Short mmCIF file of C-alpha atoms (C1' of nucleotides) in Angstrom, two decimals:
data_model
loop_
_atom_site.label_atom_id
_atom_site.label_comp_id
_atom_site.label_asym_id
_atom_site.label_seq_id
_atom_site.Cartn_x
_atom_site.Cartn_y
_atom_site.Cartn_z
CA MET S 1 0.00 0.00 0.00
CA THR S 2 1.41 3.34 -1.07
CA THR S 3 0.57 6.25 1.19
CA VAL S 4 0.34 9.69 -0.35
CA LEU S 5 0.14 13.29 0.85
CA ILE S 6 -1.36 15.83 -1.53
CA ALA S 7 0.03 19.37 -1.47
CA ASP S 8 -1.76 21.83 -3.71
CA ASP S 9 -3.36 25.18 -3.05
CA GLN S 10 -6.38 24.55 -5.23
CA PRO S 11 -9.12 22.60 -3.42
CA LEU S 12 -10.59 21.31 -6.66
CA GLN S 13 -7.24 20.05 -7.84
CA ARG S 14 -6.72 18.26 -4.54
CA PHE S 15 -10.11 16.72 -4.85
CA GLY S 16 -9.26 15.41 -8.30
CA PHE S 17 -6.02 13.88 -7.12
CA ARG S 18 -7.66 12.33 -4.10
CA MET S 19 -10.43 10.75 -6.14
CA LEU S 20 -7.96 9.45 -8.69
CA LEU S 21 -5.67 7.94 -6.08
CA GLU S 22 -8.39 6.41 -3.97
CA SER S 23 -9.85 4.73 -7.02
CA GLN S 24 -6.71 2.60 -6.89
CA ASP S 25 -6.69 -0.16 -4.32
CA ASP S 26 -2.97 0.05 -3.73
CA MET S 27 -2.99 3.70 -2.71
CA THR S 28 -4.20 5.73 0.24
CA VAL S 29 -4.31 9.47 0.67
CA LEU S 30 -3.09 10.35 4.16
CA GLY S 31 -3.99 14.00 3.93
CA GLU S 32 -4.08 17.24 2.02
CA ALA S 33 -1.93 20.33 2.44
CA ALA S 34 -2.84 23.72 0.99
CA ASN S 35 0.62 25.23 1.14
CA GLY S 36 4.28 24.39 1.53
CA ALA S 37 4.44 24.88 5.26
CA GLU S 38 1.53 22.53 5.80
CA ALA S 39 3.15 20.01 3.52
CA VAL S 40 6.34 20.00 5.56
CA ARG S 41 4.49 19.76 8.84
CA MET S 42 2.14 16.99 7.72
CA THR S 43 4.96 15.01 6.18
CA ALA S 44 6.88 15.07 9.47
CA GLU S 45 3.77 13.85 11.20
CA LEU S 46 2.33 11.30 8.79
CA HIS S 47 5.41 10.00 6.98
CA PRO S 48 3.76 9.30 3.64
CA ASP S 49 5.59 7.27 1.01
CA VAL S 50 5.07 9.99 -1.56
CA VAL S 51 4.24 13.69 -1.44
CA LEU S 52 2.42 14.96 -4.52
CA MET S 53 3.77 18.49 -4.58
CA ASP S 54 2.50 21.47 -6.50
CA ILE S 55 5.09 24.18 -7.09
CA ARG S 56 2.94 27.25 -7.05
CA MET S 57 1.57 27.63 -3.56
CA PRO S 58 1.14 30.64 -1.30
CA GLY S 59 3.78 31.21 1.35
CA LEU S 60 6.31 28.42 1.22
CA ASP S 61 6.39 27.15 -2.34
CA GLY S 62 6.77 23.57 -3.50
CA ILE S 63 10.48 23.81 -4.21
CA GLU S 64 11.39 25.05 -0.76
CA ALA S 65 8.99 22.56 0.86
CA THR S 66 10.67 19.77 -1.11
CA ARG S 67 14.06 20.93 0.06
CA ARG S 68 13.00 20.82 3.68
CA ILE S 69 11.30 17.46 3.43
CA VAL S 70 14.32 15.91 1.77
CA ALA S 71 16.58 17.50 4.37
CA THR S 72 14.89 15.57 7.18
CA GLY S 73 16.41 12.37 5.85
CA ASP S 74 12.99 10.77 6.00
CA ARG S 75 12.34 8.13 3.34
CA THR S 76 9.43 10.14 1.98
CA ARG S 77 9.80 10.83 -1.74
CA VAL S 78 8.60 13.97 -3.42
CA LEU S 79 6.92 13.97 -6.81
CA ILE S 80 6.55 17.45 -8.20
CA LEU S 81 3.60 18.39 -10.37
CA THR S 82 3.36 21.63 -12.30
CA THR S 83 1.07 23.16 -14.81
CA PHE S 84 3.81 24.40 -17.07
CA ASP S 85 6.86 22.60 -18.31
CA LEU S 86 9.23 25.41 -17.62
CA ASP S 87 12.74 24.07 -17.51
CA GLU S 88 13.76 26.14 -14.58
CA TYR S 89 11.14 24.54 -12.40
CA ALA S 90 12.39 21.12 -13.30
CA TYR S 91 15.97 22.04 -12.52
CA ALA S 92 15.04 23.69 -9.26
CA GLY S 93 12.80 20.81 -8.25
CA LEU S 94 15.33 18.12 -8.94
CA ARG S 95 18.08 20.19 -7.39
CA ALA S 96 15.91 20.45 -4.30
CA GLY S 97 15.86 16.68 -4.13
CA ALA S 98 12.60 15.71 -5.74
CA SER S 99 12.35 12.17 -7.07
CA GLY S 100 10.15 13.09 -9.95
CA PHE S 101 8.71 15.83 -12.03
CA LEU S 102 5.47 15.56 -13.96
CA ILE S 103 3.22 17.97 -15.77
CA LYS S 104 -0.41 18.20 -14.73
CA ASP S 105 -1.28 17.94 -18.36
CA ALA S 106 -0.51 14.23 -18.13
CA GLN S 107 -2.88 11.33 -18.45
CA PRO S 108 -4.11 10.00 -15.10
CA GLU S 109 -2.41 6.70 -15.85
CA GLU S 110 0.93 8.43 -16.22
CA LEU S 111 0.48 10.09 -12.89
CA LEU S 112 -0.40 6.83 -11.19
CA SER S 113 2.53 4.95 -12.66
CA GLY S 114 4.72 7.92 -11.75
CA ILE S 115 3.66 7.66 -8.13
CA ARG S 116 4.32 3.94 -8.10
CA SER S 117 7.77 4.46 -9.61
CA VAL S 118 8.70 7.09 -7.11
CA ALA S 119 7.37 5.04 -4.20
CA THR S 120 9.67 2.17 -5.13
CA GLY S 121 12.64 4.48 -5.28
CA ASP S 122 12.76 5.16 -9.00
CA ALA S 123 12.86 8.63 -10.46
CA VAL S 124 10.44 9.84 -13.07
CA VAL S 125 10.45 12.87 -15.34
CA ALA S 126 7.85 14.05 -17.81
CA PRO S 127 8.69 12.84 -21.33
CA SER S 128 8.50 16.36 -22.72
CA LEU S 129 11.24 17.41 -20.35
CA THR S 130 13.53 14.44 -20.42
CA ARG S 131 15.62 15.42 -23.38
CA ARG S 132 16.06 19.03 -22.39
CA LEU S 133 16.97 17.91 -18.92
CA LEU S 134 19.61 15.58 -20.27
CA ASP S 135 20.94 18.31 -22.52
CA ALA S 136 21.16 20.69 -19.61
CA TYR S 137 23.06 18.24 -17.48
CA ALA S 138 25.30 17.20 -20.33
CA HIS S 139 26.89 20.61 -20.66
CA ARG S 140 26.77 21.42 -17.00
CA LEU S 141 30.50 20.71 -16.76
CA PRO S 142 31.92 22.55 -19.76
CA THR S 143 30.66 26.02 -20.61
CA THR S 144 30.86 25.29 -24.30
CA THR S 145 27.56 25.55 -26.06
CA PRO S 146 26.15 22.13 -26.87
CA ALA S 147 26.07 21.00 -30.48
CA PRO S 148 24.18 23.34 -32.84
CA ALA S 149 20.69 21.99 -32.38
CA ARG S 150 19.67 19.11 -34.56
CA SER S 151 16.54 19.37 -36.61
CA GLY S 152 13.50 18.92 -34.47
CA THR S 153 14.70 20.95 -31.53
CA PRO S 154 14.03 24.69 -31.57
CA LEU S 155 17.05 26.26 -33.22
CA PRO S 156 18.79 29.08 -31.38
CA ASP S 157 18.03 32.34 -33.10
CA PRO S 158 20.73 35.03 -32.97
CA ARG S 159 18.12 37.55 -31.97
CA LEU S 160 17.62 35.66 -28.72
CA ALA S 161 21.30 35.07 -28.07
CA SER S 162 21.76 37.90 -25.62
CA LEU S 163 18.86 36.79 -23.45
CA THR S 164 19.46 34.91 -20.23
CA ASP S 165 17.64 31.62 -19.65
CA ARG S 166 15.17 33.29 -17.39
CA GLU S 167 14.49 36.01 -19.91
CA ARG S 168 13.91 33.44 -22.61
CA GLU S 169 11.36 31.76 -20.35
CA ILE S 170 9.59 35.03 -19.76
CA LEU S 171 9.61 35.76 -23.47
CA THR S 172 7.98 32.40 -24.07
CA VAL S 173 5.05 33.18 -21.85
CA ILE S 174 4.82 36.69 -23.26
CA GLY S 175 4.47 34.96 -26.59
CA LYS S 176 1.63 32.93 -25.17
CA GLY S 177 -0.19 36.14 -24.42
CA TRP S 178 0.17 36.23 -20.67
CA THR S 179 -0.20 39.63 -19.04
CA ASN S 180 2.35 40.85 -16.51
CA THR S 181 -0.06 40.03 -13.72
CA GLU S 182 -0.54 36.50 -14.97
CA ILE S 183 3.17 35.96 -15.33
CA ALA S 184 3.68 37.21 -11.81
CA THR S 185 0.98 34.95 -10.40
CA ARG S 186 1.85 31.81 -12.27
CA LEU S 187 5.59 32.14 -11.88
CA HIS S 188 5.44 33.33 -8.29
CA LEU S 189 7.04 36.67 -8.93
CA ALA S 190 6.31 40.26 -7.99
CA GLU S 191 4.82 42.25 -10.83
CA SER S 192 7.71 44.68 -10.53
CA THR S 193 10.09 41.82 -11.20
CA VAL S 194 8.12 40.82 -14.23
CA LYS S 195 8.27 44.37 -15.49
CA THR S 196 12.02 44.43 -15.00
CA HIS S 197 12.39 41.23 -17.00
CA VAL S 198 10.06 42.42 -19.72
CA GLY S 199 11.89 45.72 -19.95
CA ARG S 200 15.24 44.01 -20.37
CA ILE S 201 13.84 41.64 -22.96
CA LEU S 202 12.44 44.52 -24.99
CA ALA S 203 15.73 46.41 -24.74
CA LYS S 204 17.87 43.42 -25.69
CA THR S 205 15.71 42.35 -28.61
CA GLY S 206 15.02 45.85 -29.84
CA SER S 207 11.28 45.40 -29.53
CA ARG S 208 9.34 48.56 -28.81
CA ASP S 209 6.56 46.79 -26.93
CA ARG S 210 5.47 43.33 -25.89
CA ILE S 211 3.56 42.92 -29.11
CA GLN S 212 6.77 43.04 -31.10
CA ALA S 213 8.09 40.53 -28.59
CA VAL S 214 5.14 38.22 -29.25
CA ILE S 215 5.86 38.46 -32.97
CA LEU S 216 9.51 37.77 -32.32
CA ALA S 217 8.59 34.73 -30.25
CA TYR S 218 6.58 33.38 -33.17
CA ASP S 219 9.17 34.26 -35.80
CA THR S 220 11.95 32.58 -33.87
CA ARG S 221 9.73 29.57 -33.31
CA LEU S 222 10.10 30.07 -29.57
CA VAL S 223 6.34 29.77 -29.64
CA GLU S 224 4.64 27.59 -32.24
CA PRO S 225 1.33 28.50 -33.83
CA SER S 226 -1.35 26.11 -32.63
CA MET F 1 -31.14 14.41 -13.57
CA THR F 2 -28.75 17.01 -14.87
CA THR F 3 -26.58 15.95 -17.77
CA VAL F 4 -23.17 17.55 -18.14
CA LEU F 5 -20.44 17.74 -20.75
CA ILE F 6 -16.93 18.54 -19.54
CA ALA F 7 -14.69 20.61 -21.81
CA ASP F 8 -11.15 21.07 -20.56
CA ASP F 9 -7.81 20.40 -22.14
CA GLN F 10 -6.30 18.97 -19.00
CA PRO F 11 -7.16 15.29 -18.55
CA LEU F 12 -6.56 15.42 -14.84
CA GLN F 13 -8.83 18.38 -14.43
CA ARG F 14 -11.52 16.60 -16.41
CA PHE F 15 -11.10 13.59 -14.21
CA GLY F 16 -11.57 15.70 -11.10
CA PHE F 17 -14.71 17.27 -12.44
CA ARG F 18 -16.10 13.92 -13.53
CA MET F 19 -15.51 12.33 -10.15
CA LEU F 20 -17.01 15.28 -8.36
CA LEU F 21 -20.11 15.32 -10.53
CA GLU F 22 -20.67 11.60 -10.49
CA SER F 23 -20.49 11.56 -6.72
CA GLN F 24 -23.80 13.42 -6.91
CA ASP F 25 -26.84 11.30 -7.64
CA ASP F 26 -28.63 14.04 -9.57
CA MET F 27 -25.87 14.47 -12.13
CA THR F 28 -24.45 12.51 -15.02
CA VAL F 29 -21.44 13.22 -17.15
CA LEU F 30 -22.29 12.59 -20.79
CA GLY F 31 -18.76 13.01 -22.05
CA GLU F 32 -15.48 14.88 -22.06
CA ALA F 33 -14.07 17.22 -24.67
CA ALA F 34 -10.42 18.20 -24.83
CA ASN F 35 -10.85 21.33 -26.93
CA GLY F 36 -13.42 23.77 -28.16
CA ALA F 37 -14.13 22.05 -31.44
CA GLU F 38 -14.85 18.77 -29.67
CA ALA F 39 -17.06 20.57 -27.21
CA VAL F 40 -19.17 22.04 -30.01
CA ARG F 41 -19.42 18.74 -31.82
CA MET F 42 -20.27 16.70 -28.75
CA THR F 43 -22.84 19.22 -27.60
CA ALA F 44 -24.62 18.99 -30.94
CA GLU F 45 -24.64 15.25 -30.58
CA LEU F 46 -25.38 14.70 -26.91
CA HIS F 47 -27.42 17.78 -25.98
CA PRO F 48 -26.28 18.05 -22.37
CA ASP F 49 -28.07 20.35 -19.98
CA VAL F 50 -24.83 22.05 -19.06
CA VAL F 51 -21.40 22.35 -20.62
CA LEU F 52 -18.59 22.91 -18.13
CA MET F 53 -16.30 25.01 -20.28
CA ASP F 54 -12.67 25.89 -19.74
CA ILE F 55 -11.50 29.03 -21.52
CA ARG F 56 -7.92 28.17 -22.26
CA MET F 57 -8.00 25.31 -24.73
CA PRO F 58 -5.90 24.58 -27.80
CA GLY F 59 -7.43 25.41 -31.15
CA LEU F 60 -10.93 26.65 -30.62
CA ASP F 61 -11.05 28.28 -27.19
CA GLY F 62 -13.86 28.23 -24.70
CA ILE F 63 -15.24 31.62 -25.63
CA GLU F 64 -15.66 30.83 -29.29
CA ALA F 65 -16.99 27.37 -28.49
CA THR F 66 -19.54 28.97 -26.20
CA ARG F 67 -20.54 31.37 -28.92
CA ARG F 68 -21.17 28.55 -31.35
CA ILE F 69 -23.07 26.42 -28.90
CA VAL F 70 -25.30 29.31 -27.96
CA ALA F 71 -25.78 30.15 -31.62
CA THR F 72 -27.35 26.76 -32.31
CA GLY F 73 -30.36 27.79 -30.25
CA ASP F 74 -30.10 24.55 -28.34
CA ARG F 75 -31.23 24.71 -24.73
CA THR F 76 -27.79 23.68 -23.53
CA ARG F 77 -26.36 26.16 -21.05
CA VAL F 78 -22.69 26.96 -20.81
CA LEU F 79 -20.92 27.43 -17.49
CA ILE F 80 -17.46 28.86 -17.92
CA LEU F 81 -14.66 27.95 -15.55
CA THR F 82 -11.36 29.76 -15.44
CA THR F 83 -8.30 29.83 -13.29
CA PHE F 84 -8.19 33.58 -12.96
CA ASP F 85 -10.94 36.01 -12.15
CA LEU F 86 -10.02 38.39 -14.90
CA ASP F 87 -12.87 40.68 -15.79
CA GLU F 88 -12.05 40.48 -19.45
CA TYR F 89 -12.65 36.77 -19.50
CA ALA F 90 -15.95 37.21 -17.78
CA TYR F 91 -17.02 39.90 -20.19
CA ALA F 92 -16.00 37.93 -23.23
CA GLY F 93 -17.61 34.79 -21.86
CA LEU F 94 -20.89 36.40 -21.01
CA ARG F 95 -20.83 38.34 -24.25
CA ALA F 96 -20.47 34.98 -25.98
CA GLY F 97 -23.66 33.88 -24.29
CA ALA F 98 -22.49 31.87 -21.29
CA SER F 99 -24.95 31.41 -18.44
CA GLY F 100 -22.33 31.43 -15.77
CA PHE F 101 -18.80 32.15 -14.87
CA LEU F 102 -16.92 30.51 -12.01
CA ILE F 103 -13.34 30.38 -10.87
CA LYS F 104 -11.66 27.02 -10.55
CA ASP F 105 -10.35 28.13 -7.21
CA ALA F 106 -13.84 27.60 -5.84
CA GLN F 107 -14.99 25.04 -3.34
CA PRO F 108 -16.50 21.91 -4.92
CA GLU F 109 -19.84 22.75 -3.34
CA GLU F 110 -19.91 26.10 -5.10
CA LEU F 111 -19.28 24.44 -8.40
CA LEU F 112 -22.06 21.93 -7.85
CA SER F 113 -24.60 24.52 -6.85
CA GLY F 114 -23.46 26.61 -9.80
CA ILE F 115 -24.20 23.77 -12.17
CA ARG F 116 -27.62 23.25 -10.64
CA SER F 117 -28.43 26.93 -10.93
CA VAL F 118 -27.41 27.06 -14.55
CA ALA F 119 -29.29 23.89 -15.38
CA THR F 120 -32.52 25.39 -14.09
CA GLY F 121 -32.00 28.48 -16.20
CA ASP F 122 -30.47 30.76 -13.62
CA ALA F 123 -27.23 32.58 -14.20
CA VAL F 124 -24.33 32.36 -11.83
CA VAL F 125 -21.21 34.44 -11.48
CA ALA F 126 -18.30 34.08 -9.12
CA PRO F 127 -18.88 36.23 -6.04
CA SER F 128 -15.61 38.06 -6.57
CA LEU F 129 -16.83 39.22 -9.93
CA THR F 130 -20.49 39.89 -9.39
CA ARG F 131 -20.38 43.50 -8.45
CA ARG F 132 -17.90 44.54 -11.09
CA LEU F 133 -19.96 42.75 -13.69
CA LEU F 134 -23.16 44.38 -12.64
CA ASP F 135 -21.52 47.76 -12.79
CA ALA F 136 -20.19 47.10 -16.23
CA TYR F 137 -23.35 45.59 -17.63
CA ALA F 138 -25.90 47.84 -16.02
CA HIS F 139 -26.34 49.70 -19.26
CA ARG F 140 -25.59 47.17 -21.93
CA LEU F 141 -27.89 44.54 -23.37
CA PRO F 142 -26.69 41.21 -24.71
CA THR F 143 -26.12 41.21 -28.43
CA THR F 144 -27.29 38.08 -30.20
CA THR F 145 -25.32 38.50 -33.38
CA PRO F 146 -26.05 35.90 -36.03
CA ALA F 147 -23.87 37.86 -38.48
CA PRO F 148 -24.58 37.20 -42.15
CA ALA F 149 -20.87 37.30 -43.02
CA ARG F 150 -21.12 36.60 -46.68
CA SER F 151 -17.84 35.07 -47.71
CA GLY F 152 -16.67 37.07 -50.69
CA THR F 153 -13.14 36.09 -49.80
CA PRO F 154 -12.06 32.60 -48.80
CA LEU F 155 -12.32 32.56 -45.00
CA PRO F 156 -9.24 30.87 -43.63
CA ASP F 157 -10.50 30.01 -40.17
CA PRO F 158 -13.94 29.74 -38.57
CA ARG F 159 -12.77 31.89 -35.68
CA LEU F 160 -12.60 34.79 -38.10
CA ALA F 161 -15.94 34.05 -39.69
CA SER F 162 -17.87 36.72 -37.88
CA LEU F 163 -15.43 39.44 -38.89
CA THR F 164 -16.21 41.75 -41.75
CA ASP F 165 -13.68 42.12 -44.55
CA ARG F 166 -12.50 45.41 -43.19
CA GLU F 167 -12.09 43.97 -39.72
CA ARG F 168 -10.06 41.10 -41.13
CA GLU F 169 -7.80 43.66 -42.79
CA ILE F 170 -7.33 45.49 -39.54
CA LEU F 171 -6.65 42.24 -37.71
CA THR F 172 -3.93 41.47 -40.23
CA VAL F 173 -2.04 44.65 -39.50
CA ILE F 174 -2.62 44.21 -35.79
CA GLY F 175 -0.91 40.87 -36.27
CA LYS F 176 1.99 42.66 -37.90
CA GLY F 177 2.41 44.67 -34.75
CA TRP F 178 1.15 48.03 -35.94
CA THR F 179 -0.01 50.42 -33.24
CA ASN F 180 -3.35 52.16 -33.50
CA THR F 181 -1.62 55.37 -34.60
CA GLU F 182 0.30 53.55 -37.30
CA ILE F 183 -2.82 51.86 -38.58
CA ALA F 184 -4.58 55.21 -38.67
CA THR F 185 -1.89 57.01 -40.66
CA ARG F 186 -1.03 54.19 -43.03
CA LEU F 187 -4.66 53.36 -43.74
CA HIS F 188 -5.78 56.99 -43.82
CA LEU F 189 -8.17 56.64 -40.91
CA ALA F 190 -8.86 58.54 -37.73
CA GLU F 191 -7.45 56.90 -34.65
CA SER F 192 -10.92 56.77 -33.17
CA THR F 193 -12.04 54.71 -36.14
CA VAL F 194 -9.18 52.35 -35.62
CA LYS F 195 -10.13 51.99 -31.99
CA THR F 196 -13.70 51.22 -32.94
CA HIS F 197 -12.55 48.51 -35.33
CA VAL F 198 -10.11 47.05 -32.84
CA GLY F 199 -12.77 47.00 -30.17
CA ARG F 200 -15.19 45.13 -32.41
CA ILE F 201 -12.52 42.65 -33.43
CA LEU F 202 -11.67 41.90 -29.83
CA ALA F 203 -15.31 41.49 -28.92
CA LYS F 204 -16.08 39.22 -31.86
CA THR F 205 -13.05 37.01 -31.43
CA GLY F 206 -13.24 36.90 -27.67
CA SER F 207 -9.74 38.32 -27.36
CA ARG F 208 -9.16 40.33 -24.24
CA ASP F 209 -6.51 42.55 -25.79
CA ARG F 210 -4.65 43.10 -29.04
CA ILE F 211 -1.98 40.65 -27.96
CA GLN F 212 -4.48 37.81 -28.00
CA ALA F 213 -5.49 39.13 -31.40
CA VAL F 214 -1.89 38.95 -32.62
CA ILE F 215 -1.71 35.36 -31.43
CA LEU F 216 -5.00 34.62 -33.13
CA ALA F 217 -3.68 36.13 -36.34
CA TYR F 218 -0.71 33.79 -36.22
CA ASP F 219 -2.69 30.74 -35.19
CA THR F 220 -5.19 31.24 -37.99
CA ARG F 221 -2.32 31.81 -40.43
CA LEU F 222 -3.75 35.22 -41.21
CA VAL F 223 -0.19 36.31 -40.57
CA GLU F 224 2.68 34.00 -41.36
CA PRO F 225 5.85 33.82 -39.26
CA SER F 226 8.74 35.27 -41.18
"C1'" DG Q 1 38.57 38.45 -1.94
"C1'" DC Q 2 36.51 41.00 -5.28
"C1'" DC Q 3 33.60 42.12 -9.10
"C1'" DA Q 4 30.22 41.28 -12.69
"C1'" DC Q 5 26.09 39.33 -13.71
"C1'" DC Q 6 21.58 37.58 -12.64
"C1'" DG Q 7 17.24 37.41 -10.50
"C1'" DT Q 8 14.60 39.51 -7.49
"C1'" DA Q 9 11.86 43.81 -5.91
"C1'" DG Q 10 10.53 48.51 -5.26
"C1'" DT Q 11 8.72 53.53 -6.53
"C1'" DA Q 12 7.14 57.05 -9.62
"C1'" DC Q 13 5.45 58.56 -13.85
"C1'" DC Q 14 3.30 58.80 -18.46
"C1'" DG Q 15 1.23 57.41 -22.67
"C1'" DG Q 16 -1.24 54.17 -25.41
"C1'" DG Q 17 -4.72 50.79 -25.45
"C1'" DG Q 18 -9.25 49.51 -24.51
"C1'" DT Q 19 -14.14 50.64 -23.17
"C1'" DA Q 20 -18.43 52.94 -23.13
"C1'" DC Q 21 -21.34 55.59 -25.63
"C1'" DC Q 22 -22.83 58.31 -29.31
"C1'" DA Q 23 -23.46 59.71 -34.23
"C1'" DC Q 24 -23.99 59.87 -39.28
"C1'" DG Q 25 -23.84 58.73 -44.29
"C1'" DG Q 26 -24.00 54.94 -47.54
"C1'" DC Q 27 -25.37 50.84 -48.84
"C1'" DC Q 28 -28.43 46.75 -49.75
"C1'" DC Q 29 -32.41 44.67 -48.58
"C1'" DT Q 30 -37.50 44.16 -48.36
"C1'" DA E 1 -39.62 54.33 -47.52
"C1'" DG E 2 -37.87 52.22 -43.97
"C1'" DG E 3 -34.52 48.93 -41.53
"C1'" DG E 4 -29.89 46.85 -40.80
"C1'" DC E 5 -25.43 46.49 -41.12
"C1'" DC E 6 -20.96 48.69 -42.21
"C1'" DG E 7 -17.48 51.98 -42.11
"C1'" DT E 8 -16.40 56.08 -40.52
"C1'" DG E 9 -15.51 59.53 -36.56
"C1'" DG E 10 -15.84 61.72 -31.96
"C1'" DT E 11 -15.34 62.28 -26.54
"C1'" DA E 12 -14.27 60.85 -22.03
"C1'" DC E 13 -12.22 57.84 -18.90
"C1'" DC E 14 -9.37 54.30 -16.71
"C1'" DC E 15 -5.88 50.89 -16.38
"C1'" DC E 16 -2.04 48.28 -17.91
"C1'" DG E 17 2.30 48.43 -20.06
"C1'" DG E 18 6.63 50.46 -20.45
"C1'" DT E 19 10.41 53.50 -18.66
"C1'" DA E 20 13.66 55.14 -15.48
"C1'" DC E 21 15.65 54.76 -11.92
"C1'" DT E 22 17.49 52.27 -7.35
"C1'" DA E 23 18.71 48.27 -4.54
"C1'" DC E 24 20.25 43.84 -2.68
"C1'" DG E 25 21.45 38.82 -2.08
"C1'" DG E 26 23.52 34.90 -4.48
"C1'" DT E 27 26.73 32.75 -7.69
"C1'" DG E 28 30.57 32.19 -10.38
"C1'" DG E 29 34.93 33.79 -12.41
"C1'" DC E 30 39.37 35.46 -11.94
#
DNA sequence: GCCACCGTAGTACCGGGGTACCACGGCCCT
DNA sequence: AGGGCCGTGGTACCCCGGTACTACGGTGGC
């Protein structure tokens, strides 16, 4: 029997997870936490096999909560779930000691098998992230830029060369039409920070406003037309 | 017995909704749609009492799907669910003919009672939005626009169907990143005229701002990436 | 040990974008 | 002759986006 703790700030999301897990006869939900602090506290108390951890939560976020749970040396494993497959989240999550990283977009079956994998000590990463993750770790030692992007992967456009990783992430979501407020909320940032990022992106890419940036994101294939 | 169709692009979210609804003995889930087009098709086929509609979906979004469902004259009611309580979404959604507008952040009970209200013909709006909506709509009546839209030119995408030729022209240059002032000077128009056009385009396409319109222009291939 | 860069965050300000509302002439119907 | 839609134009108003600063902790390079 695999015991699970659900940590997510959205009640409805928690409900969905709980129903899904309890429909399986080899899983039990020990409890639900609405924020990172609760997650840490309840883990120390209940010792679940797996914590299903959302990243974006008020107060203590999922990354920091993961870090603290792992630091206790408890055998509890953390499986991180996010809405967006932003690389930086994956890096941060795994760096914090998470055993897995899945996107909420996944099929229920994937989630279940992910939990089972993590419970038995395996690690699991969303397919869409695996390659990029490997790439990132491959050139973590040398600073040399990894081979000039094979066909199939988004090719690096010179216009984006001067952007930092973070800025490229922000540009991606600008390209998806997110407002500054949305970016701030979903990425757990202050709006002033978002504005700083956006301003630098516009300056570096020579775009006069975010609309030009959206167009740039499409033209560089940073964002694909749907 | 209230019959419900769930339209959401996230499988896990759909699962949560389904479980929640089917735990009630006065509700049945007729089916699940993963995008707007599916939602429209399945509604025409299954005639549910209520469609639980997410706004953000690939391809045809929730607003446009709502518009089409309402346009059929069917007695199916649409209840829109979003993650963020952005006024613009609410406006666009209600303008498209939705009977309700709730935030996913809500308690399960609120969602259930919302569905019941909508099914019996009542309208329901998230508490956090109600006042602002009333203020905004106190003086405006719903426009049931069938729109003749004779297709003199080959219409590339159904989402643009309700636009007039002129509006499609304006949308094209919006997609190229022109500002209102630029459009005015280059097209020999007054800026107020441009604003009128832009406003109508946003309303008809359910875009909350010109950035969404730019994205729409790319997605519908009205503007090609360079 | 120091410095440059990055990511974060703040304040203050202004202009453009978007909305609401109104108006009018020219069409094309019936 | 009227009715509808379309394209045009106007005014008033508010809010978000963008700019221009400043600032500070962490990390990595030299």
